[in-house]
mmCIF file of C-alpha atoms in Angstrom:
data_model
loop_
_atom_site.group_PDB
_atom_site.id
_atom_site.type_symbol
_atom_site.label_atom_id
_atom_site.label_comp_id
_atom_site.label_asym_id
_atom_site.label_seq_id
_atom_site.Cartn_x
_atom_site.Cartn_y
_atom_site.Cartn_z
ATOM 1 C CA UNK K 33 -12.156 2.967 35.827
ATOM 2 C CA UNK K 34 -8.641 1.793 35.025
ATOM 3 C CA UNK K 35 -9.672 -1.657 36.188
ATOM 4 C CA UNK K 36 -12.656 -1.579 33.836
ATOM 5 C CA UNK K 37 -10.485 -0.435 30.975
ATOM 6 C CA UNK K 38 -7.957 -3.252 31.492
ATOM 7 C CA UNK K 39 -10.759 -5.756 31.848
ATOM 8 C CA UNK K 40 -12.244 -4.530 28.576
ATOM 9 C CA UNK K 41 -8.974 -5.066 26.678
ATOM 10 C CA UNK K 42 -8.420 -8.395 28.420
ATOM 11 C CA UNK K 43 -11.847 -9.499 27.261
ATOM 12 C CA UNK K 44 -11.149 -8.524 23.671
ATOM 13 C CA UNK K 45 -7.699 -10.011 23.260
ATOM 14 C CA UNK K 46 -7.676 -13.107 25.442
ATOM 15 C CA UNK K 47 -11.170 -14.501 25.657
ATOM 16 C CA UNK K 48 -12.468 -13.645 22.227
ATOM 17 C CA UNK K 49 -13.206 -16.642 20.027
ATOM 18 C CA UNK K 50 -12.886 -14.245 17.111
ATOM 19 C CA UNK K 51 -9.160 -13.926 17.814
ATOM 20 C CA UNK K 52 -8.689 -17.704 17.742
ATOM 21 C CA UNK K 53 -10.779 -18.072 14.606
ATOM 22 C CA UNK K 54 -8.729 -15.376 12.895
ATOM 23 C CA UNK K 55 -5.466 -17.176 13.736
ATOM 24 C CA UNK K 56 -6.943 -20.468 12.547
ATOM 25 C CA UNK K 57 -8.042 -18.884 9.264
ATOM 26 C CA UNK K 58 -4.612 -17.301 8.666
ATOM 27 C CA UNK K 59 -2.960 -20.681 9.413
ATOM 28 C CA UNK K 60 -5.312 -22.437 7.009
ATOM 29 C CA UNK K 61 -4.622 -19.899 4.261
ATOM 30 C CA UNK K 62 -0.862 -20.293 4.785
ATOM 31 C CA UNK K 63 -1.057 -24.092 4.906
ATOM 32 C CA UNK K 64 -3.140 -24.296 1.738
ATOM 33 C CA UNK K 65 -0.805 -21.865 -0.009
ATOM 34 C CA UNK K 66 2.351 -23.910 0.626
ATOM 35 C CA UNK K 67 1.260 -27.531 0.787
ATOM 36 C CA UNK K 68 1.497 -28.868 -2.786
ATOM 37 C CA UNK K 69 3.565 -28.668 -5.965
ATOM 38 C CA UNK K 70 1.863 -26.455 -8.490
ATOM 39 C CA UNK K 71 1.865 -26.704 -12.303
ATOM 40 C CA UNK K 72 4.345 -24.353 -13.949
ATOM 41 C CA UNK K 73 3.866 -22.285 -17.117
ATOM 42 C CA UNK K 74 6.355 -20.026 -18.867
ATOM 43 C CA UNK K 75 5.918 -16.674 -20.596
ATOM 44 C CA UNK K 76 8.655 -14.857 -22.465
ATOM 45 C CA UNK K 77 9.091 -11.161 -23.116
ATOM 46 C CA UNK K 78 10.867 -10.510 -26.410
ATOM 47 C CA UNK K 79 11.034 -7.179 -28.292
ATOM 48 C CA UNK K 80 8.432 -5.798 -25.848
ATOM 49 C CA UNK K 81 5.950 -8.549 -26.756
ATOM 50 C CA UNK K 82 4.693 -11.510 -24.727
ATOM 51 C CA UNK K 83 5.160 -15.067 -26.080
ATOM 52 C CA UNK K 84 2.766 -16.814 -26.130
ATOM 53 C CA UNK K 85 0.351 -13.897 -26.182
ATOM 54 C CA UNK K 86 -2.394 -16.235 -24.939
ATOM 55 C CA UNK K 87 -1.533 -18.780 -22.274
ATOM 56 C CA UNK K 88 -4.062 -21.467 -21.404
ATOM 57 C CA UNK K 89 -4.114 -22.702 -17.791
ATOM 58 C CA UNK K 90 -6.500 -25.057 -15.938
ATOM 59 C CA UNK K 91 -9.419 -23.711 -13.902
ATOM 60 C CA UNK K 92 -9.537 -23.916 -10.092
ATOM 61 C CA UNK K 93 -5.801 -24.594 -9.946
ATOM 62 C CA UNK K 94 -3.001 -22.584 -8.424
ATOM 63 C CA UNK K 95 -0.367 -21.994 -11.105
ATOM 64 C CA UNK K 96 3.283 -20.905 -11.032
ATOM 65 C CA UNK K 97 4.047 -18.504 -13.844
ATOM 66 C CA UNK K 98 7.678 -17.993 -14.852
ATOM 67 C CA UNK K 99 8.112 -14.797 -16.862
ATOM 68 C CA UNK K 100 11.455 -14.565 -18.684
ATOM 69 C CA UNK K 101 12.452 -11.138 -19.898
ATOM 70 C CA UNK K 102 14.870 -11.666 -22.791
ATOM 71 C CA UNK K 103 14.944 -7.931 -23.606
ATOM 72 C CA UNK K 104 17.868 -5.904 -22.241
ATOM 73 C CA UNK K 105 15.418 -3.388 -20.716
ATOM 74 C CA UNK K 106 13.174 -3.888 -17.656
ATOM 75 C CA UNK K 107 9.452 -4.573 -17.903
ATOM 76 C CA UNK K 108 6.597 -4.688 -15.409
ATOM 77 C CA UNK K 109 4.126 -7.550 -15.646
ATOM 78 C CA UNK K 110 0.772 -6.100 -14.628
ATOM 79 C CA UNK K 111 -2.807 -7.323 -14.606
ATOM 80 C CA UNK K 112 -5.811 -5.696 -12.970
ATOM 81 C CA UNK K 113 -7.879 -8.835 -13.557
ATOM 82 C CA UNK K 114 -5.285 -11.143 -11.985
ATOM 83 C CA UNK K 115 -4.387 -8.581 -9.309
ATOM 84 C CA UNK K 116 -0.674 -8.986 -10.022
ATOM 85 C CA UNK K 117 2.199 -6.539 -10.539
ATOM 86 C CA UNK K 118 5.916 -7.329 -10.746
ATOM 87 C CA UNK K 119 8.991 -5.619 -12.177
ATOM 88 C CA UNK K 120 11.217 -7.954 -14.230
ATOM 89 C CA UNK K 121 14.691 -6.629 -14.933
ATOM 90 C CA UNK K 122 16.275 -6.993 -18.392
ATOM 91 C CA UNK K 123 17.600 -10.519 -18.987
ATOM 92 C CA UNK K 124 16.050 -11.744 -15.722
ATOM 93 C CA UNK K 125 13.096 -13.942 -14.862
ATOM 94 C CA UNK K 126 10.308 -13.645 -12.319
ATOM 95 C CA UNK K 127 8.031 -16.081 -10.542
ATOM 96 C CA UNK K 128 4.384 -15.122 -10.092
ATOM 97 C CA UNK K 129 1.716 -17.348 -8.554
ATOM 98 C CA UNK K 130 -1.804 -16.967 -9.910
ATOM 99 C CA UNK K 131 -5.098 -18.708 -9.252
ATOM 100 C CA UNK K 132 -7.061 -20.764 -8.459
ATOM 101 C CA UNK K 133 -9.280 -19.000 -10.980
ATOM 102 C CA UNK K 134 -12.708 -19.612 -12.527
ATOM 103 C CA UNK K 135 -12.833 -20.101 -16.335
ATOM 104 C CA UNK K 136 -12.454 -16.909 -18.327
ATOM 105 C CA UNK K 137 -10.017 -14.524 -19.976
ATOM 106 C CA UNK K 138 -7.622 -12.488 -17.838
ATOM 107 C CA UNK K 139 -5.682 -9.820 -19.763
ATOM 108 C CA UNK K 140 -2.221 -8.697 -18.693
ATOM 109 C CA UNK K 141 0.240 -6.150 -20.064
ATOM 110 C CA UNK K 142 3.737 -4.773 -19.673
ATOM 111 C CA UNK K 143 3.330 -1.473 -17.884
ATOM 112 C CA UNK K 144 6.584 -0.082 -19.292
ATOM 113 C CA UNK K 145 5.463 -0.830 -22.884
ATOM 114 C CA UNK K 146 1.662 -1.012 -22.646
ATOM 115 C CA UNK K 147 1.012 -0.453 -26.371
ATOM 116 C CA UNK K 148 2.890 -3.564 -27.528
ATOM 117 C CA UNK K 149 3.336 -5.847 -24.521
ATOM 118 C CA UNK K 150 -0.153 -7.295 -24.162
ATOM 119 C CA UNK K 151 -1.341 -10.787 -23.478
ATOM 120 C CA UNK K 152 -4.055 -12.960 -22.006
ATOM 121 C CA UNK K 153 -4.320 -15.813 -19.524
ATOM 122 C CA UNK K 154 -7.156 -18.087 -20.698
ATOM 123 C CA UNK K 155 -8.511 -20.243 -17.900
ATOM 124 C CA UNK K 156 -10.295 -23.355 -19.160
ATOM 125 C CA UNK K 157 -12.011 -26.294 -17.473
ATOM 126 C CA UNK G 264 5.039 10.377 -23.340
ATOM 127 C CA UNK G 265 1.442 9.805 -22.264
ATOM 128 C CA UNK G 266 2.439 6.369 -20.907
ATOM 129 C CA UNK G 267 5.207 8.009 -18.869
ATOM 130 C CA UNK G 268 2.785 10.639 -17.504
ATOM 131 C CA UNK G 269 0.330 7.967 -16.352
ATOM 132 C CA UNK G 270 2.954 5.614 -14.909
ATOM 133 C CA UNK G 271 4.807 8.316 -12.957
ATOM 134 C CA UNK G 272 1.516 9.823 -11.769
ATOM 135 C CA UNK G 273 0.445 6.442 -10.378
ATOM 136 C CA UNK G 274 3.750 6.010 -8.574
ATOM 137 C CA UNK G 275 3.930 9.563 -7.234
ATOM 138 C CA UNK G 276 0.302 9.909 -6.156
ATOM 139 C CA UNK G 277 0.337 7.581 -3.130
ATOM 140 C CA UNK G 278 3.561 9.001 -1.669
ATOM 141 C CA UNK G 279 2.422 12.582 -2.412
ATOM 142 C CA UNK G 280 -0.887 12.038 -0.605
ATOM 143 C CA UNK G 281 0.801 10.480 2.444
ATOM 144 C CA UNK G 282 3.312 13.363 2.534
ATOM 145 C CA UNK G 283 0.482 15.921 2.233
ATOM 146 C CA UNK G 284 -1.496 14.325 5.063
ATOM 147 C CA UNK G 285 1.539 14.326 7.343
ATOM 148 C CA UNK G 286 2.516 17.903 6.382
ATOM 149 C CA UNK G 287 -1.013 19.027 7.239
ATOM 150 C CA UNK G 288 -0.605 17.274 10.594
ATOM 151 C CA UNK G 289 2.677 19.127 11.143
ATOM 152 C CA UNK G 290 0.882 22.380 10.411
ATOM 153 C CA UNK G 291 -1.865 21.674 12.947
ATOM 154 C CA UNK G 292 0.554 20.418 15.619
ATOM 155 C CA UNK G 293 2.803 23.426 14.946
ATOM 156 C CA UNK G 294 5.749 21.148 14.195
ATOM 157 C CA UNK G 295 8.662 22.280 12.093
ATOM 158 C CA UNK G 296 8.709 21.166 8.461
ATOM 159 C CA UNK G 297 12.377 20.214 8.261
ATOM 160 C CA UNK G 298 11.487 16.520 8.758
ATOM 161 C CA UNK G 299 9.926 16.495 5.279
ATOM 162 C CA UNK G 300 13.251 17.465 3.664
ATOM 163 C CA UNK G 301 15.032 14.682 5.576
ATOM 164 C CA UNK G 302 12.296 12.225 4.535
ATOM 165 C CA UNK G 303 12.510 13.302 0.877
ATOM 166 C CA UNK G 304 16.314 12.918 0.941
ATOM 167 C CA UNK G 305 16.087 9.470 2.606
ATOM 168 C CA UNK G 306 13.367 8.366 0.172
ATOM 169 C CA UNK G 307 15.324 9.672 -2.821
ATOM 170 C CA UNK G 308 18.479 7.855 -1.703
ATOM 171 C CA UNK G 309 16.588 4.705 -0.671
ATOM 172 C CA UNK G 310 14.746 4.473 -3.984
ATOM 173 C CA UNK G 311 17.974 4.928 -5.928
ATOM 174 C CA UNK G 312 19.695 2.209 -3.880
ATOM 175 C CA UNK G 313 16.794 -0.206 -4.428
ATOM 176 C CA UNK G 314 16.779 0.495 -8.182
ATOM 177 C CA UNK G 315 20.572 0.212 -8.363
ATOM 178 C CA UNK G 316 20.463 -3.207 -6.652
ATOM 179 C CA UNK G 317 17.281 -4.358 -8.378
ATOM 180 C CA UNK G 318 18.869 -7.498 -9.850
ATOM 181 C CA UNK G 319 20.251 -8.669 -6.504
ATOM 182 C CA UNK G 320 16.972 -7.868 -4.722
ATOM 183 C CA UNK G 321 14.878 -9.700 -7.341
ATOM 184 C CA UNK G 322 17.077 -12.809 -7.130
ATOM 185 C CA UNK G 323 17.207 -12.854 -3.331
ATOM 186 C CA UNK G 324 15.278 -15.541 -1.417
ATOM 187 C CA UNK G 325 14.720 -17.702 -4.523
ATOM 188 C CA UNK G 326 13.274 -14.868 -6.589
ATOM 189 C CA UNK G 327 10.895 -13.323 -4.057
ATOM 190 C CA UNK G 328 13.197 -10.581 -2.746
ATOM 191 C CA UNK G 329 11.282 -7.801 -4.514
ATOM 192 C CA UNK G 330 7.994 -8.756 -2.863
ATOM 193 C CA UNK G 331 9.592 -9.259 0.542
ATOM 194 C CA UNK G 332 11.363 -5.879 0.439
ATOM 195 C CA UNK G 333 8.211 -4.062 -0.669
ATOM 196 C CA UNK G 334 6.185 -5.865 2.014
ATOM 197 C CA UNK G 335 8.752 -4.858 4.652
ATOM 198 C CA UNK G 336 8.669 -1.206 3.516
ATOM 199 C CA UNK G 337 4.868 -1.236 3.582
ATOM 200 C CA UNK G 338 4.832 -2.893 7.016
ATOM 201 C CA UNK G 339 7.241 -0.342 8.507
ATOM 202 C CA UNK G 340 5.099 2.511 7.122
ATOM 203 C CA UNK G 341 1.919 0.906 8.513
ATOM 204 C CA UNK G 342 3.429 0.369 11.983
ATOM 205 C CA UNK G 343 4.724 3.965 12.021
ATOM 206 C CA UNK G 344 1.298 5.344 11.084
ATOM 207 C CA UNK G 345 -0.443 3.160 13.693
ATOM 208 C CA UNK G 346 1.996 4.367 16.400
ATOM 209 C CA UNK G 347 1.493 7.993 15.315
ATOM 210 C CA UNK G 348 -2.303 7.634 15.275
ATOM 211 C CA UNK G 349 -2.371 6.025 18.734
ATOM 212 C CA UNK G 350 -0.326 8.970 20.032
ATOM 213 C CA UNK G 351 -2.763 11.405 18.409
ATOM 214 C CA UNK G 352 -5.949 9.767 19.687
ATOM 215 C CA UNK G 353 -5.788 11.407 23.170
ATOM 216 C CA UNK G 354 -5.420 14.798 21.441
ATOM 217 C CA UNK G 355 -8.308 14.086 19.080
ATOM 218 C CA UNK G 356 -10.624 13.170 21.934
ATOM 219 C CA UNK G 357 -9.367 16.014 24.161
ATOM 220 C CA UNK G 358 -11.050 18.394 21.703
ATOM 221 C CA UNK G 359 -14.423 16.967 22.727
ATOM 222 C CA UNK G 360 -13.906 17.328 26.478
ATOM 223 C CA UNK G 361 -16.005 20.062 28.101
ATOM 224 C CA UNK G 362 -13.162 21.613 30.144
ATOM 225 C CA UNK G 363 -10.544 21.348 27.507
ATOM 226 C CA UNK G 364 -7.254 23.065 28.289
ATOM 227 C CA UNK G 365 -5.250 23.927 25.164
ATOM 228 C CA UNK G 366 -1.923 24.247 27.006
ATOM 229 C CA UNK G 367 -2.460 20.797 28.495
ATOM 230 C CA UNK G 368 -3.115 19.454 25.011
ATOM 231 C CA UNK G 369 -0.066 21.181 23.612
ATOM 232 C CA UNK G 370 2.184 19.552 26.174
ATOM 233 C CA UNK G 371 0.806 16.044 25.530
ATOM 234 C CA UNK G 372 3.171 15.443 22.619
ATOM 235 C CA UNK G 373 6.045 17.592 23.868
ATOM 236 C CA UNK G 374 7.815 14.674 25.509
ATOM 237 C CA UNK G 375 7.515 12.597 22.352
ATOM 238 C CA UNK G 376 8.497 15.154 19.714
ATOM 239 C CA UNK G 377 11.532 13.167 18.595
ATOM 240 C CA UNK G 378 9.461 10.024 18.282
ATOM 241 C CA UNK G 379 6.846 11.923 16.240
ATOM 242 C CA UNK G 380 9.533 13.284 13.899
ATOM 243 C CA UNK G 381 11.068 9.788 13.538
ATOM 244 C CA UNK G 382 7.669 8.273 12.689
ATOM 245 C CA UNK G 383 6.952 10.999 10.116
ATOM 246 C CA UNK G 384 10.362 10.568 8.448
ATOM 247 C CA UNK G 385 10.106 6.746 8.465
ATOM 248 C CA UNK G 386 6.612 6.709 6.938
ATOM 249 C CA UNK G 387 7.410 9.080 4.090
ATOM 250 C CA UNK G 388 10.889 7.604 3.415
ATOM 251 C CA UNK G 389 9.455 4.092 3.078
ATOM 252 C CA UNK G 390 6.674 5.290 0.744
ATOM 253 C CA UNK G 391 9.079 7.214 -1.504
ATOM 254 C CA UNK G 392 11.638 4.377 -1.528
ATOM 255 C CA UNK G 393 9.036 1.861 -2.695
ATOM 256 C CA UNK G 394 7.370 4.024 -5.333
ATOM 257 C CA UNK G 395 10.504 5.912 -6.396
ATOM 258 C CA UNK G 396 12.555 2.799 -7.153
ATOM 259 C CA UNK G 397 10.059 1.823 -9.845
ATOM 260 C CA UNK G 398 10.396 5.273 -11.427
ATOM 261 C CA UNK G 399 14.196 4.920 -11.580
ATOM 262 C CA UNK G 400 13.873 1.440 -13.133
ATOM 263 C CA UNK G 401 11.273 2.697 -15.629
ATOM 264 C CA UNK G 402 13.413 5.644 -16.721
ATOM 265 C CA UNK G 403 16.490 3.416 -16.986
ATOM 266 C CA UNK G 404 14.699 1.353 -19.646
ATOM 267 C CA UNK G 405 14.876 4.381 -21.976
ATOM 268 C CA UNK G 406 18.599 5.057 -21.478
ATOM 269 C CA UNK G 407 19.712 3.191 -24.648
ATOM 270 C CA UNK G 408 17.725 5.670 -26.757
ATOM 271 C CA UNK G 409 18.332 9.354 -25.799
ATOM 272 C CA UNK G 410 15.306 10.626 -27.757
ATOM 273 C CA UNK G 411 12.783 8.394 -26.041
ATOM 274 C CA UNK G 412 14.599 8.973 -22.732
ATOM 275 C CA UNK G 413 14.017 12.748 -22.860
ATOM 276 C CA UNK G 414 10.417 12.182 -23.904
ATOM 277 C CA UNK G 415 9.931 9.836 -20.920
ATOM 278 C CA UNK G 416 11.605 12.325 -18.566
ATOM 279 C CA UNK G 417 9.322 15.141 -19.771
ATOM 280 C CA UNK G 418 6.306 12.845 -19.351
ATOM 281 C CA UNK G 419 7.589 11.894 -15.911
ATOM 282 C CA UNK G 420 7.956 15.532 -14.868
ATOM 283 C CA UNK G 421 4.363 16.242 -16.010
ATOM 284 C CA UNK G 422 3.081 13.144 -14.148
ATOM 285 C CA UNK G 423 5.014 14.064 -11.017
ATOM 286 C CA UNK G 424 3.713 17.635 -11.301
ATOM 287 C CA UNK G 425 0.087 16.433 -11.423
ATOM 288 C CA UNK G 426 0.725 14.098 -8.439
ATOM 289 C CA UNK G 427 2.339 16.874 -6.383
ATOM 290 C CA UNK G 428 -0.509 19.261 -7.306
ATOM 291 C CA UNK G 429 -3.107 16.764 -6.070
ATOM 292 C CA UNK G 430 -1.028 16.393 -2.905
ATOM 293 C CA UNK G 431 -0.986 20.189 -2.471
ATOM 294 C CA UNK G 432 -4.784 20.343 -2.861
ATOM 295 C CA UNK G 433 -5.116 17.636 -0.178
ATOM 296 C CA UNK G 434 -2.760 19.599 2.101
ATOM 297 C CA UNK G 435 -4.746 22.845 1.805
ATOM 298 C CA UNK G 436 -8.094 21.064 2.212
ATOM 299 C CA UNK G 437 -6.841 19.629 5.516
ATOM 300 C CA UNK G 438 -4.894 22.705 6.631
ATOM 301 C CA UNK G 439 -8.002 24.913 6.367
ATOM 302 C CA UNK G 440 -10.037 22.595 8.614
ATOM 303 C CA UNK G 441 -10.791 23.719 12.131
ATOM 304 C CA UNK G 442 -8.735 22.069 14.844
ATOM 305 C CA UNK G 443 -11.769 20.252 16.190
ATOM 306 C CA UNK G 444 -12.504 18.353 12.998
ATOM 307 C CA UNK G 445 -8.952 18.068 11.672
ATOM 308 C CA UNK G 446 -7.635 15.306 13.933
ATOM 309 C CA UNK G 447 -10.688 12.992 13.635
ATOM 310 C CA UNK G 448 -10.625 13.507 9.845
ATOM 311 C CA UNK G 449 -6.870 12.922 9.687
ATOM 312 C CA UNK G 450 -7.048 9.743 11.775
ATOM 313 C CA UNK G 451 -9.967 8.410 9.705
ATOM 314 C CA UNK G 452 -8.238 9.084 6.373
ATOM 315 C CA UNK G 453 -4.854 7.754 7.509
ATOM 316 C CA UNK G 454 -6.568 4.603 8.845
ATOM 317 C CA UNK G 455 -8.099 4.035 5.406
ATOM 318 C CA UNK G 456 -4.675 4.645 3.867
ATOM 319 C CA UNK G 457 -2.989 1.952 5.994
ATOM 320 C CA UNK G 458 -5.892 -0.400 5.255
ATOM 321 C CA UNK G 459 -5.039 0.055 1.581
ATOM 322 C CA UNK G 460 -1.313 -0.420 2.203
ATOM 323 C CA UNK G 461 -1.999 -3.644 4.119
ATOM 324 C CA UNK G 462 -3.987 -4.972 1.149
ATOM 325 C CA UNK G 463 -0.919 -4.348 -0.993
ATOM 326 C CA UNK G 464 1.112 -6.559 1.387
ATOM 327 C CA UNK G 465 -1.540 -9.280 1.071
ATOM 328 C CA UNK G 466 -1.352 -9.008 -2.714
ATOM 329 C CA UNK G 467 2.449 -9.326 -2.671
ATOM 330 C CA UNK G 468 2.345 -12.379 -0.382
ATOM 331 C CA UNK G 469 -0.301 -14.015 -2.586
ATOM 332 C CA UNK G 470 1.882 -13.262 -5.608
ATOM 333 C CA UNK G 471 4.768 -15.290 -4.123
ATOM 334 C CA UNK G 472 2.419 -18.089 -3.109
ATOM 335 C CA UNK G 473 2.719 -17.617 0.658
ATOM 336 C CA UNK G 474 -1.000 -16.963 1.031
ATOM 337 C CA UNK G 475 -3.958 -18.459 -0.768
ATOM 338 C CA UNK G 476 -5.204 -16.401 -3.674
ATOM 339 C CA UNK G 477 -8.838 -17.227 -3.034
ATOM 340 C CA UNK G 478 -11.955 -16.085 -4.874
ATOM 341 C CA UNK G 479 -12.868 -12.381 -4.614
ATOM 342 C CA UNK G 480 -15.247 -11.418 -1.811
ATOM 343 C CA UNK G 481 -17.104 -9.082 -4.173
ATOM 344 C CA UNK G 482 -16.729 -7.333 -7.515
ATOM 345 C CA UNK G 483 -17.400 -3.591 -7.697
ATOM 346 C CA UNK G 484 -15.871 -3.127 -11.174
ATOM 347 C CA UNK G 485 -19.310 -2.158 -12.501
ATOM 348 C CA UNK G 486 -19.454 0.782 -10.040
ATOM 349 C CA UNK G 487 -15.835 1.976 -10.110
ATOM 350 C CA UNK G 488 -13.471 0.324 -12.550
ATOM 351 C CA UNK G 489 -9.835 0.080 -11.415
ATOM 352 C CA UNK G 490 -8.750 1.270 -14.889
ATOM 353 C CA UNK G 491 -10.714 4.539 -14.529
ATOM 354 C CA UNK G 492 -9.130 7.739 -13.186
ATOM 355 C CA UNK G 493 -11.407 7.533 -10.114
ATOM 356 C CA UNK G 494 -10.361 3.911 -9.553
ATOM 357 C CA UNK G 495 -6.686 4.892 -9.824
ATOM 358 C CA UNK G 496 -7.195 7.809 -7.419
ATOM 359 C CA UNK G 497 -9.050 5.647 -4.899
ATOM 360 C CA UNK G 498 -6.339 2.982 -5.235
ATOM 361 C CA UNK G 499 -3.724 5.585 -4.305
ATOM 362 C CA UNK G 500 -5.754 6.956 -1.391
ATOM 363 C CA UNK G 501 -7.440 3.936 0.180
ATOM 364 C CA UNK G 502 -5.979 1.038 -1.819
ATOM 365 C CA UNK G 503 -9.255 0.526 -3.690
ATOM 366 C CA UNK G 504 -9.528 -2.957 -5.107
ATOM 367 C CA UNK G 505 -12.614 -3.870 -7.138
ATOM 368 C CA UNK G 506 -12.180 -7.573 -6.394
ATOM 369 C CA UNK G 507 -10.532 -8.031 -2.977
ATOM 370 C CA UNK G 508 -9.904 -11.555 -1.679
ATOM 371 C CA UNK G 509 -10.495 -12.860 1.859
ATOM 372 C CA UNK G 510 -6.735 -12.710 2.511
ATOM 373 C CA UNK G 511 -6.729 -9.006 1.633
ATOM 374 C CA UNK G 512 -9.785 -8.515 3.869
ATOM 375 C CA UNK G 513 -7.990 -10.119 6.831
ATOM 376 C CA UNK G 514 -4.905 -7.938 6.294
ATOM 377 C CA UNK G 515 -7.133 -4.855 6.065
ATOM 378 C CA UNK G 516 -8.832 -5.680 9.357
ATOM 379 C CA UNK G 517 -5.501 -6.425 11.069
ATOM 380 C CA UNK G 518 -4.180 -2.999 10.005
ATOM 381 C CA UNK G 519 -7.184 -0.883 10.972
ATOM 382 C CA UNK G 520 -8.071 -2.729 14.201
ATOM 383 C CA UNK G 521 -5.422 -1.145 16.522
ATOM 384 C CA UNK G 522 -6.591 2.391 15.685
ATOM 385 C CA UNK G 523 -10.288 1.426 15.729
ATOM 386 C CA UNK G 524 -9.934 -0.282 19.143
ATOM 387 C CA UNK G 525 -7.877 2.669 20.436
ATOM 388 C CA UNK G 526 -10.545 5.127 19.284
ATOM 389 C CA UNK G 527 -13.326 3.031 20.857
ATOM 390 C CA UNK G 528 -11.425 2.870 24.174
ATOM 391 C CA UNK G 529 -10.957 6.649 24.195
ATOM 392 C CA UNK G 530 -14.605 7.217 23.322
ATOM 393 C CA UNK G 531 -15.689 4.872 26.077
ATOM 394 C CA UNK G 532 -13.429 6.563 28.643
ATOM 395 C CA UNK G 533 -14.655 10.005 27.534
ATOM 396 C CA UNK G 534 -18.256 8.900 27.986
ATOM 397 C CA UNK G 535 -17.514 7.582 31.490
ATOM 398 C CA UNK G 536 -15.714 10.834 32.374
ATOM 399 C CA UNK G 537 -18.565 13.003 31.099
ATOM 400 C CA UNK G 538 -21.119 11.011 33.074
ATOM 401 C CA UNK G 539 -19.013 11.054 36.269
#
């Protein structure tokens, strides 16, 4: 039985094409993620508000977002629609990659000051 | 104050649920509870250290230190839970054997008690460090204004109280289960929990551009919205994401596969034994 058990595991881990395909897919995702320079856009947090409150970015493009927090207090950039969440300390800046995204509006907010710190990423063709 | 209640509740909920699950396990395995105090102390200290060094951590590795640290904490918790679950699987399946000997089962983990305690402490410490550091940073933002600070602290205490209460309910729900159904239920729930944690790692690595942020596999916002209380609860328990990407899916599968394969192997061996 032990022999059968070992053979079973051997079959799964060594001879499975699924395993190789998974590795290939992970490699492809990594390679695509790091291969090219991406356009950069900047957002600023000032007095618990985002400037600009609406940022227009191109569709189907990976974008580097630099968020500068000019307030002395920390803030958390958060967006359910963009699936992003990052704490930005007071006077510091943060880099957040977003996209590629289809056209549309993607709201974001500052979780530490949700009533005032609100904004939108507008993705256009 | 309401903002503080919601924010602290979100941060506390995940750690409280993991702690409750592991305390219920301690109860069923008749382990001592002192590990939880050590884990709380480690998590408290760890979270304070992370918050205290937040600037240095954020700037590290060209501005991706925060994501890398959180990913590492999540990974350590996931590996600890996988190791713990693989150790528990023989016990879970022993309950279904026809000539089950309880003393034999009780001795199965005896030789590994220290390892079990270490895994429990590591899992909870990592969870509290990650979630707690954000609470410290959040509260520090109110320090310049004492009035708003006290309001945020009161809101935080209420949020933490709700989170701990939900954790206590989870503990008693699990603690009242019979031994036969407890371990399979525990392993199933904890597997879903690490699946959720692994999706958080994927999200962090996509955020720093290491992995492709591809189109969502599906969108279940119309069934359960992530903004809703149910969405928030499911996010804390199983890492619910209304629009998961393929990268998150791969991470989820990688996390749950060791336990799923382990369970299948045990089931297969049990079937062979019962037919022999």
